[in-house]
Short mmCIF file of C-alpha atoms in Angstrom, two decimals:
data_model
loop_
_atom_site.label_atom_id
_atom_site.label_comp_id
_atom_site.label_asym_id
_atom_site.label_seq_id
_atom_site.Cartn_x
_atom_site.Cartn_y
_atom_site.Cartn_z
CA UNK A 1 -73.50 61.53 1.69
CA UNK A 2 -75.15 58.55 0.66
CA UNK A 3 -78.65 57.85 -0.90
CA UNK A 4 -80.89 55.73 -2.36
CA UNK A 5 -83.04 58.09 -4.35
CA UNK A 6 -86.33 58.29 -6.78
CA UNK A 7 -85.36 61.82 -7.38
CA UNK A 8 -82.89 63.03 -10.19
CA UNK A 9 -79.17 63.00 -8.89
CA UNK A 10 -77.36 66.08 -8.59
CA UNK A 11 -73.61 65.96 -8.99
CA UNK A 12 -73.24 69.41 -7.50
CA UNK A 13 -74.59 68.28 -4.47
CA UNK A 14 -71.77 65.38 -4.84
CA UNK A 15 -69.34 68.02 -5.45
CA UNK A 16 -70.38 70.37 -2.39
CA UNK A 17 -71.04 67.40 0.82
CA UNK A 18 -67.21 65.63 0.11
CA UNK A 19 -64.90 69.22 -0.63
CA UNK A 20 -62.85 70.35 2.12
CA UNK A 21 -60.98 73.50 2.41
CA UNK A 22 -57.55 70.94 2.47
CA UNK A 23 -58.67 69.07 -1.07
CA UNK A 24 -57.51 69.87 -4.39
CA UNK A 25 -59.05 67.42 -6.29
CA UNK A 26 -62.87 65.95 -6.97
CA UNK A 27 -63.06 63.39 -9.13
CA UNK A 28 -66.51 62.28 -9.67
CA UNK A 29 -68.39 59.40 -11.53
CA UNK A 30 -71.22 59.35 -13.26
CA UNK A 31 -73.33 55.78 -14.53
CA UNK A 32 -75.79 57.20 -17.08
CA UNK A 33 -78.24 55.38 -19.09
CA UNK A 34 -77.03 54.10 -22.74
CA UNK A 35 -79.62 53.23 -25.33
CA UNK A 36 -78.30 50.10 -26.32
CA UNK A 37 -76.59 46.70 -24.11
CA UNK A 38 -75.53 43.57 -26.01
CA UNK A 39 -76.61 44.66 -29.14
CA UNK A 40 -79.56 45.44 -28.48
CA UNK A 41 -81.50 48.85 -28.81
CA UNK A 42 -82.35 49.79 -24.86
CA UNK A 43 -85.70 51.57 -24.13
CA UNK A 44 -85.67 52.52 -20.69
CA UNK A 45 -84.28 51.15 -17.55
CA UNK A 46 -86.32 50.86 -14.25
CA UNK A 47 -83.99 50.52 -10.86
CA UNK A 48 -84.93 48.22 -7.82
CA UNK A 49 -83.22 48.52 -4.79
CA UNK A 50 -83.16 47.33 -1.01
CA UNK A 51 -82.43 51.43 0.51
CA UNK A 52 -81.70 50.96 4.24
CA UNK A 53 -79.40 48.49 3.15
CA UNK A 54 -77.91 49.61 0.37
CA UNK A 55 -76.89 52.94 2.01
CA UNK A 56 -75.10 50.83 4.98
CA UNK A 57 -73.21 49.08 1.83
CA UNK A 58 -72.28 52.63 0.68
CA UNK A 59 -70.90 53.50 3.62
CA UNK A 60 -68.95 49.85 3.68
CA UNK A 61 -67.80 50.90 -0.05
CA UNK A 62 -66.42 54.56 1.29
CA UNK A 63 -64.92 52.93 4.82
CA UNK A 64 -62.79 50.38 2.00
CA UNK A 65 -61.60 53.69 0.45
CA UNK A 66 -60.87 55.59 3.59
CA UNK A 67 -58.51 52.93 4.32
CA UNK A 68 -56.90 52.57 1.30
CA UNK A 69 -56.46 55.96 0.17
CA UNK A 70 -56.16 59.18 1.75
CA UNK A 71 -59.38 60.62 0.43
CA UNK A 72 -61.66 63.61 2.50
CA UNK A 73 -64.93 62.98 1.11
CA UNK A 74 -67.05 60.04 -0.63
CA UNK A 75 -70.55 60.62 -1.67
CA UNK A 76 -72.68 57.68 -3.38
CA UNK A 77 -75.65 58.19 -4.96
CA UNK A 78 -78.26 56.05 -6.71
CA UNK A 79 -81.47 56.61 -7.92
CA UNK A 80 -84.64 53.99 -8.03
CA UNK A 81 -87.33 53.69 -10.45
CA UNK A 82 -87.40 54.21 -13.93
CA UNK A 83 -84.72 55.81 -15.49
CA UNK A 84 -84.92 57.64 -18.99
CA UNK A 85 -81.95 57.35 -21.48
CA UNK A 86 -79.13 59.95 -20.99
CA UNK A 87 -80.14 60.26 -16.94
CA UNK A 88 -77.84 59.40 -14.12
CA UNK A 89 -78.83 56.05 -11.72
CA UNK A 90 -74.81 56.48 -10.00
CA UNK A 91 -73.32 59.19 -8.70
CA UNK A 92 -69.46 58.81 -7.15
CA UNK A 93 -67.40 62.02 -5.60
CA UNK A 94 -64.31 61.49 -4.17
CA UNK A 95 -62.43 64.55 -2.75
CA UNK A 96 -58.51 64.69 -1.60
CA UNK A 97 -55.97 67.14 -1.63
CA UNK A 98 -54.36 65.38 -4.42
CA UNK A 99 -55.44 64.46 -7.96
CA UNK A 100 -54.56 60.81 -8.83
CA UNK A 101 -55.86 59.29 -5.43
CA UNK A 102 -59.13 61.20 -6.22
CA UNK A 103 -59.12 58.95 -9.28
CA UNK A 104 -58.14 56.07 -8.04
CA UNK A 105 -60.51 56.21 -5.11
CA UNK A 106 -63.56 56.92 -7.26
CA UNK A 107 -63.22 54.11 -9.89
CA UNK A 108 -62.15 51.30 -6.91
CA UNK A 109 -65.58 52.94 -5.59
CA UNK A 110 -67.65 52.62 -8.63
CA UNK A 111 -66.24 48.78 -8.98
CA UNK A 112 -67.53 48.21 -5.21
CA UNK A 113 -71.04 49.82 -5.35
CA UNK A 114 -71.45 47.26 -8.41
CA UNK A 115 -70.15 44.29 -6.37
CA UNK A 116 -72.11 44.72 -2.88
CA UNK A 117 -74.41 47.12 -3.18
CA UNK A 118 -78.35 45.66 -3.19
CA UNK A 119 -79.49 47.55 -5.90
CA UNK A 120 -80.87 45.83 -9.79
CA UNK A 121 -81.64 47.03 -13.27
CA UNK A 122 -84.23 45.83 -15.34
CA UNK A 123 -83.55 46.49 -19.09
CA UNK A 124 -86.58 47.29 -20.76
CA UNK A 125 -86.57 46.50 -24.78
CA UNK A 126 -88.87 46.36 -27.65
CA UNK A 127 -91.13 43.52 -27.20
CA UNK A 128 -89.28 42.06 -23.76
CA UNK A 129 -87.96 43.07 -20.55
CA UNK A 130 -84.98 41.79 -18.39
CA UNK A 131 -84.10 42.14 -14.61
CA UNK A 132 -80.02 42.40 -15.36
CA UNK A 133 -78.24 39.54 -12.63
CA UNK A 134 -74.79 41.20 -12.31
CA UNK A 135 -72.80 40.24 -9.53
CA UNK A 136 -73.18 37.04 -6.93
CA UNK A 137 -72.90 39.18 -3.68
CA UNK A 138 -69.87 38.00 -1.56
CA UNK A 139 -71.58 35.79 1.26
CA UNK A 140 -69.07 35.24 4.85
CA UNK A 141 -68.11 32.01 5.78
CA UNK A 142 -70.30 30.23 8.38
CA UNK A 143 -68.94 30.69 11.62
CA UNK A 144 -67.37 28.04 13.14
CA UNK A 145 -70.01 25.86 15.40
CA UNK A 146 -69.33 26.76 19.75
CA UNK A 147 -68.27 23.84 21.72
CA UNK B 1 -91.01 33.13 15.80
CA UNK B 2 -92.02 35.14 12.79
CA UNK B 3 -90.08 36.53 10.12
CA UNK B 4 -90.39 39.38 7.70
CA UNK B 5 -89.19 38.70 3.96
CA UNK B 6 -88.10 41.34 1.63
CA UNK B 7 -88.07 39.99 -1.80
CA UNK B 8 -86.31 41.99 -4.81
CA UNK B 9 -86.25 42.43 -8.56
CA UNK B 10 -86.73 39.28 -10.34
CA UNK B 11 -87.60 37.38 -6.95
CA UNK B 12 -90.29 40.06 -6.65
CA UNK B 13 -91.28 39.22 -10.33
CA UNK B 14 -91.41 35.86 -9.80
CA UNK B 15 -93.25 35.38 -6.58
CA UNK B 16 -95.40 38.65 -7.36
CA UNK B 17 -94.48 39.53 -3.66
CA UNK B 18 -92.82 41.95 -2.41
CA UNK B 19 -92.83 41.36 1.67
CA UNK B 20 -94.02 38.56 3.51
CA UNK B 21 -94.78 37.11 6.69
CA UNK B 22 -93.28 33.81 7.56
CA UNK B 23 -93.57 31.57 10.81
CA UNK B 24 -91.09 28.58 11.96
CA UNK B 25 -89.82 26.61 14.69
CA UNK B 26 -87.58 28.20 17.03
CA UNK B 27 -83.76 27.09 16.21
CA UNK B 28 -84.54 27.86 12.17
CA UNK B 29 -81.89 28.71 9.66
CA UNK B 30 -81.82 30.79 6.51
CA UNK B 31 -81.91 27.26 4.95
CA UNK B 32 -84.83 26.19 6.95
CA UNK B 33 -86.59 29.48 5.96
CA UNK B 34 -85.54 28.88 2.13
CA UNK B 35 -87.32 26.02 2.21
CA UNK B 36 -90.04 27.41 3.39
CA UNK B 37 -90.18 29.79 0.76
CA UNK B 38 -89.29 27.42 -1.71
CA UNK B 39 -92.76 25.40 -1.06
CA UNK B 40 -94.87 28.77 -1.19
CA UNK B 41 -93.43 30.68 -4.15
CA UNK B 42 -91.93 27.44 -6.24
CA UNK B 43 -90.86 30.30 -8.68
CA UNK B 44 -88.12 30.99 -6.12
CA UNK B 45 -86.64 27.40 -6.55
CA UNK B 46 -85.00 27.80 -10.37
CA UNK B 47 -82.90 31.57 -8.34
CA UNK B 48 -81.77 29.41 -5.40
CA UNK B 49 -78.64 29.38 -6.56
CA UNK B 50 -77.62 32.81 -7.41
CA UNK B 51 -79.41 33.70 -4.48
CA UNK B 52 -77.96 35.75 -1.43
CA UNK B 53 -79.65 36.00 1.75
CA UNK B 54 -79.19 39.63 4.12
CA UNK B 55 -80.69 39.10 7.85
CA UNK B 56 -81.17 42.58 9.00
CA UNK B 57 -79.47 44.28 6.25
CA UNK B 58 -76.18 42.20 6.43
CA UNK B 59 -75.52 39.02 4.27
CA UNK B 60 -75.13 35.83 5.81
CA UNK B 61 -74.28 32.23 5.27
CA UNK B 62 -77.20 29.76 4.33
CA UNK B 63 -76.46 28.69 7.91
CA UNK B 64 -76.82 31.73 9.73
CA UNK B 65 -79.61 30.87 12.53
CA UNK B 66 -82.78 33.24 12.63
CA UNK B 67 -84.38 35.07 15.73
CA UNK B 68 -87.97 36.30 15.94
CA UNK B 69 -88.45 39.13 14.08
CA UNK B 70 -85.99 39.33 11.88
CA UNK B 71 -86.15 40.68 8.47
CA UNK B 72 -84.02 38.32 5.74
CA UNK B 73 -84.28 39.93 2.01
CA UNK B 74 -83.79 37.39 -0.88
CA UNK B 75 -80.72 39.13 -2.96
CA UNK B 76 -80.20 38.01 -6.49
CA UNK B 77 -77.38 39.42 -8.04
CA UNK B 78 -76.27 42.80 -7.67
CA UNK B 79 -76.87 44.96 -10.99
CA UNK B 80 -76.35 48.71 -9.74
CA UNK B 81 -75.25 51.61 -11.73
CA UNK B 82 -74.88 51.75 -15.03
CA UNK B 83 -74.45 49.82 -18.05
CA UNK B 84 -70.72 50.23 -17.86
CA UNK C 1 -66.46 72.38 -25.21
CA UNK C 2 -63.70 74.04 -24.81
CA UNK C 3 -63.70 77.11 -22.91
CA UNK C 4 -61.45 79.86 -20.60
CA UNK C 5 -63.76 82.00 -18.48
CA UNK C 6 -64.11 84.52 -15.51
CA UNK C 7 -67.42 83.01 -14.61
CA UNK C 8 -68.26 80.17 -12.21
CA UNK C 9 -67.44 76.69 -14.00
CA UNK C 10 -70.37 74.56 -14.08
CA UNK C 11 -69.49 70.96 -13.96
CA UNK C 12 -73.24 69.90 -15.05
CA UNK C 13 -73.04 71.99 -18.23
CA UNK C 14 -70.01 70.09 -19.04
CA UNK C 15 -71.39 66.54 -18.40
CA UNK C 16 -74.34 67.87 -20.56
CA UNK C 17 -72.33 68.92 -23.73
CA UNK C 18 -70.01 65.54 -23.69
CA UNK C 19 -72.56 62.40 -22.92
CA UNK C 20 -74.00 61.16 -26.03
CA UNK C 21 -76.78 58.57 -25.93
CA UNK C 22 -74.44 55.59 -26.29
CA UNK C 23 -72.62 56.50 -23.28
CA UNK C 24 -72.57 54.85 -19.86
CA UNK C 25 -70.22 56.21 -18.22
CA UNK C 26 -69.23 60.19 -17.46
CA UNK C 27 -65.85 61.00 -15.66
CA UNK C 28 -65.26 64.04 -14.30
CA UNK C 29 -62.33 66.04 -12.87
CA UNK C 30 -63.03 69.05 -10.71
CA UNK C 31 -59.62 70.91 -9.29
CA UNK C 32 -60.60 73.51 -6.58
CA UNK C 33 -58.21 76.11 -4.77
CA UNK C 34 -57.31 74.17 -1.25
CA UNK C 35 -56.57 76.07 1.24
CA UNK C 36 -52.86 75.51 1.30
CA UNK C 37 -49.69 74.77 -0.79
CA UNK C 38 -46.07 73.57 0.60
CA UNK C 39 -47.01 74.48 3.99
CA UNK C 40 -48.02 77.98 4.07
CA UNK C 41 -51.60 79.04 4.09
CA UNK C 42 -53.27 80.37 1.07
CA UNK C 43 -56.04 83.01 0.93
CA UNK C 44 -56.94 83.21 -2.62
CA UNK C 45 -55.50 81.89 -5.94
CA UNK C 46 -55.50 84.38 -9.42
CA UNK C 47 -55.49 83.04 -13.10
CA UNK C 48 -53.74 84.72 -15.67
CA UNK C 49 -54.76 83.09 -19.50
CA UNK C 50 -53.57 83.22 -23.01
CA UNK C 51 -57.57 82.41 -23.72
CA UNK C 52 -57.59 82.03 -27.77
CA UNK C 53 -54.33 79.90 -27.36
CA UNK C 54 -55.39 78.05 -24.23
CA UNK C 55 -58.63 76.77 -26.08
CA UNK C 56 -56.43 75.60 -29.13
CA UNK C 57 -54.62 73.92 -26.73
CA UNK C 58 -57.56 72.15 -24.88
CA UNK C 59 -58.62 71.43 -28.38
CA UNK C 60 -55.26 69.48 -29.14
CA UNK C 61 -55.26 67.75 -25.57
CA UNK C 62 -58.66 65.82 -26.30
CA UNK C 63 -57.49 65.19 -29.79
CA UNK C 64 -54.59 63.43 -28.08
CA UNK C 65 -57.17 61.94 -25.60
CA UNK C 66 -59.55 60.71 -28.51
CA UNK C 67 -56.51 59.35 -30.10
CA UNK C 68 -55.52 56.94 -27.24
CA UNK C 69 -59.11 55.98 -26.11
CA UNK C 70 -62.68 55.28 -27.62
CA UNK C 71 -64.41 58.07 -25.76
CA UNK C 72 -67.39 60.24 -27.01
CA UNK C 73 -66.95 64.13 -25.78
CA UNK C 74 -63.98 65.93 -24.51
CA UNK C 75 -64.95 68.84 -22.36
CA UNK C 76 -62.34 70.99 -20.45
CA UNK C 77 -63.46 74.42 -19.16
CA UNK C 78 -60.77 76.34 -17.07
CA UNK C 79 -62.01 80.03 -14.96
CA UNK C 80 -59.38 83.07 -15.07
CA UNK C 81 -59.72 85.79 -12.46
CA UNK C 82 -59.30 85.42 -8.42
CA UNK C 83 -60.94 81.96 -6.98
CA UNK C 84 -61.88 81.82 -3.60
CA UNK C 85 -61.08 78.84 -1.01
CA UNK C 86 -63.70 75.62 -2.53
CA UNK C 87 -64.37 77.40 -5.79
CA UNK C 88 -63.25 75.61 -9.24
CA UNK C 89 -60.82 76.16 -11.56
CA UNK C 90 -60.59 73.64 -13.86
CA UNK C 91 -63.43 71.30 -15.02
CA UNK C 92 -62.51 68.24 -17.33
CA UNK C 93 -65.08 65.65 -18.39
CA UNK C 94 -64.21 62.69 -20.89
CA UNK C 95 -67.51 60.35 -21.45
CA UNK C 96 -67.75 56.72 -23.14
CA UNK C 97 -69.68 53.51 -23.39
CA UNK C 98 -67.43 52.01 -20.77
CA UNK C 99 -65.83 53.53 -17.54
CA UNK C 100 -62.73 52.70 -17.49
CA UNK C 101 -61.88 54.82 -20.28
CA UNK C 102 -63.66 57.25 -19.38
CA UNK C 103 -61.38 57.67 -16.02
CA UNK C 104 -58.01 56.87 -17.87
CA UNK C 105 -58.80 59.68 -20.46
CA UNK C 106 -60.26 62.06 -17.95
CA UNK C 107 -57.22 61.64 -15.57
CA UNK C 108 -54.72 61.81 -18.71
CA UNK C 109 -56.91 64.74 -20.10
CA UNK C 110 -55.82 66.59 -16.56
CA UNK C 111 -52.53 66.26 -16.87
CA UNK C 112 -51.69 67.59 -20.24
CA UNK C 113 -53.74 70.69 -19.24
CA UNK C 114 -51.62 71.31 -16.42
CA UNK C 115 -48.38 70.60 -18.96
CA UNK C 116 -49.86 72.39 -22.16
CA UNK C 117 -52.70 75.17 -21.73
CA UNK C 118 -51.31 78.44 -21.57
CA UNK C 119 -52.51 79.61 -17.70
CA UNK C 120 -50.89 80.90 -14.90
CA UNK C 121 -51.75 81.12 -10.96
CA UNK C 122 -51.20 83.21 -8.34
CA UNK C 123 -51.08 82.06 -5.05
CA UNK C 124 -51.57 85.04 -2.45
CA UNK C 125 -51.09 84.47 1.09
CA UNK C 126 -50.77 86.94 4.13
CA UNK C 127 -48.18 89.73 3.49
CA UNK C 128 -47.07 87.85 0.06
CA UNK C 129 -47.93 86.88 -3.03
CA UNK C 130 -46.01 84.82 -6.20
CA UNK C 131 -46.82 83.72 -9.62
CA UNK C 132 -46.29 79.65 -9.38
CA UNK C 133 -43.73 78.42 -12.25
CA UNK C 134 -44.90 75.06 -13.37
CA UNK C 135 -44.21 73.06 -16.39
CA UNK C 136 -41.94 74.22 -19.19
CA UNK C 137 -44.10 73.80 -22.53
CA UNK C 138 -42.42 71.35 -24.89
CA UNK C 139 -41.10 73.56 -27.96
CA UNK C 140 -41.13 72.33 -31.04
CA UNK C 141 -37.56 71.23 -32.61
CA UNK C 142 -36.36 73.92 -34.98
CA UNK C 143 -36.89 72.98 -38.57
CA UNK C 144 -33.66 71.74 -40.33
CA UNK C 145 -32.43 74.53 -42.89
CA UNK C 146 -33.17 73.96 -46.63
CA UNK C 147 -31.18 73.38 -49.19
CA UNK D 1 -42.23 94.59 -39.60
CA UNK D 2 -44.26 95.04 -37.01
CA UNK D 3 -45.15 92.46 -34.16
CA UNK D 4 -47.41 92.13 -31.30
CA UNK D 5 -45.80 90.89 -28.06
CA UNK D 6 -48.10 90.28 -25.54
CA UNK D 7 -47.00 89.11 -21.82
CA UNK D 8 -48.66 87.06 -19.15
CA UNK D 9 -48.40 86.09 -15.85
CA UNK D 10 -44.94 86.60 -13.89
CA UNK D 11 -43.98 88.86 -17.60
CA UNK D 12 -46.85 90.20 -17.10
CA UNK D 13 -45.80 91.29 -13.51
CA UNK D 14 -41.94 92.15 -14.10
CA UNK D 15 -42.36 94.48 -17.04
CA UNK D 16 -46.20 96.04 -15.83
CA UNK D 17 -47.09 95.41 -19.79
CA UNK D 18 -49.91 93.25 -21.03
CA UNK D 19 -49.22 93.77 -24.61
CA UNK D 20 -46.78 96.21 -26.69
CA UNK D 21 -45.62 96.47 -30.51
CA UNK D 22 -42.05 96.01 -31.62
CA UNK D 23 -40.43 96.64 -34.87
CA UNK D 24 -37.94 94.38 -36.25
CA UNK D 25 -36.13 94.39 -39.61
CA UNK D 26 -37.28 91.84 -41.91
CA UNK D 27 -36.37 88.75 -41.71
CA UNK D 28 -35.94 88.91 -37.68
CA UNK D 29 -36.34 85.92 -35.36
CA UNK D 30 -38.16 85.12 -32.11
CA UNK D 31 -34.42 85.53 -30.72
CA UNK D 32 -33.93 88.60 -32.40
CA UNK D 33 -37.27 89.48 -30.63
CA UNK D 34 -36.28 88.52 -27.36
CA UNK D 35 -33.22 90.61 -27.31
CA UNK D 36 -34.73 93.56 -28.37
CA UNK D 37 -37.63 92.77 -25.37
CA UNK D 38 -34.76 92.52 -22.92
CA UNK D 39 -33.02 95.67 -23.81
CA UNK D 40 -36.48 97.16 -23.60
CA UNK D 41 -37.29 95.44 -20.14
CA UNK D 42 -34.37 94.24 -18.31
CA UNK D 43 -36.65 92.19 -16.05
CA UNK D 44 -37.52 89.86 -18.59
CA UNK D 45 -34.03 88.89 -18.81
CA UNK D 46 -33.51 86.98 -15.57
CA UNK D 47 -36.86 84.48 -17.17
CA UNK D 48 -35.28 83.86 -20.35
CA UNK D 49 -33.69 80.22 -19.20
CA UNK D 50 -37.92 79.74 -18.57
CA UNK D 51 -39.65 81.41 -21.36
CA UNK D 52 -41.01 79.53 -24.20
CA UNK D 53 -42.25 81.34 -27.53
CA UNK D 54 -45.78 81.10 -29.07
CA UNK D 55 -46.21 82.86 -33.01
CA UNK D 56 -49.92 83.04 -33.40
CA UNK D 57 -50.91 80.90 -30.92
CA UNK D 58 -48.46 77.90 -31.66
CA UNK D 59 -45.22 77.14 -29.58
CA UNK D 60 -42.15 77.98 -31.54
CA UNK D 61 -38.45 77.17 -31.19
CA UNK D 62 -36.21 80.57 -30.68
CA UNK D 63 -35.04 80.22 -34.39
CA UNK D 64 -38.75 80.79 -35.82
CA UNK D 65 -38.35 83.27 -38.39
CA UNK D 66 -41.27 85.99 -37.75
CA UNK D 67 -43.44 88.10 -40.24
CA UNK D 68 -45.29 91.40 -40.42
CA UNK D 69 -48.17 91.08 -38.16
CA UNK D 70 -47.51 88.09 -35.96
CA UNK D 71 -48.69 87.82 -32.61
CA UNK D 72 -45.86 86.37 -30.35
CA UNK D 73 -46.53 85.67 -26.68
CA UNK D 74 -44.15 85.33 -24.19
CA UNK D 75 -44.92 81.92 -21.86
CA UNK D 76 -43.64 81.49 -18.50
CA UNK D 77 -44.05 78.04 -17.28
CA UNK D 78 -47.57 77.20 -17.32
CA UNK D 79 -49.38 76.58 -14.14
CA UNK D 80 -53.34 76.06 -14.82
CA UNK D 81 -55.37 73.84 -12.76
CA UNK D 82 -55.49 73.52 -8.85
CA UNK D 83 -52.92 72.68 -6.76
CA UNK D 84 -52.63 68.95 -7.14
#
């Protein structure tokens, strides 16, 4: 399950589209909204995001996992617009039969949707506003030129 | 051949565009196109270099040739999820 | 929140009680009954509790958590009674300003449940059934004698 | 004085008692405790290499001198959470 969302996130949802009958384990993320970043107090935060592209990124971010851990289910989950303090913009589930490559999974997850995933914040403030530039997207190599 | 442009977060803010239509010479590269965009929305100039470029939803070098119809989005950097 | 109940475990109510306003991040640890265990096929699990003691004991596990990381709320709810295939037993959730706390707390959190709490399950199977033996609880040293 | 013994899981099971009062002379211990459960349910005897002592709700060692009134519960090796 992945999605690019206006609407609140449920984590239950999360919960229900990775289990299998085989998995023991769910270990599940949630990104919530803080009310303060760099010492300063935050108002609100209002989410951008490219969708049909960041949900093929999400499923880049759970085929990474798949191969490095033997997980069942990933679910990633993001919501748009803006975003109240105490809400959730991220939602990661990870399911396997056993606990600490649940865990392991998720956060490696969580690290990746940050990395490649088109999606920005814009801090909102007192008095000022700030689209957040995180990470410099990983660009490929130019091929080499044909013959 | 024509291109679509997707333009996000503070390149959106910037420009005050969100899509846009560009045409250029057959043979064009996401350079050629940045260029482009560079004379239209000058705003864009001062992001060039943080700037990623996606043709059709997967990033590409700044040499990557174009096609008609294409759509290239303008990605600054990434700032999903949380705070955290 | 600390709790030991027959009723469906609710992983939301738990994310609600332990994310305080300064908190970005919410880990969360859901263990469900899987299907099987060391090759034979289970139908349902049962928890047996020591409830008043098992809470004390939560209770001391995210003391021990709090002590080792800067997180905000310590929740760890844990259902007694027979649990179907997919359902949960035991919810943890450990929030903080920063995530990677939050996971190493949440996933140490899990452990010392599974070392500590006083709870027992029952894995029934066709034509069997046995009570699973798994940690010995660390007992105190005996006092030395007075004088 | 008079304790409160109360039994779970696999005890539980072996002895068909949930909870049951036993008097001790004064100044008994949980080991004196324990023998007197075994004579009174031999089953419990083969678990006693794996059964840890809690006196109101706080693991004890076998030496823990008891009082009138305390609850002491038998702990087989605990086993919450799921499988994993």
């Amino acid at each position: 399950m992945f999605e690019v969302t206006p609407q609140p996130l449920d984590p239950q949802r999360a919960v229900a589209a990775v289990r299998r009958d085989r998995d023991g384990a769910v270990a599940l993320f949630l990104g919530v909204v803080r009310d303060h970043n760099q010492g300063r107090r935050v108002l609100y935060l209002e989410y951008d995001a490219y969708p049909a592209m960041a949900v093929r990124k999400m499923e880049e971010v759970a085929a990474e996992v798949r191969a490095r851990w033997p997980v069942d289910g990933v679910a990633i989950l993001h919501r748009t617009g803006r975003l109240e303090i105490g809400e959730a913009s991220l939602v990661v589930a990870v399911s396997s039969p056993h606990r600490k490559e649940a865990f392991e999974a998720c956060a490696y997850a969580v690290d990746r949707v940050k990395q490649i995933v088109p999606i920005w914040k814009k801090e909102v403030w007192e008095g000022g506003e700030e689209w957040i530039e995180g990470s410099l997207v990983p660009v490929p190599e130019a091929a080499e030129p044909g013959p | 051949m024509r291109l679509t442009v997707k333009l996000f977060a503070v390149l959106h803010q910037v420009t005050g565009v969100r899509e846009t239509a560009v045409d250029l010479p057959d043979g064009a590269t996401v350079r050629d196109l940045a260029r482009a965009l560079w004379e239209r929305y000058p705003g864009l100039r001062e992001h060039a270099r943080t700037t990623a470029y996606a043709v059709n939803a997967e990033y590409v070098p700044d040499s990557h040739p174009l096609h008609d119809g294409d759509e290239v989005a303008l990605i600054p950097p990434v700032s999903g999820g949380a705070h955290v």
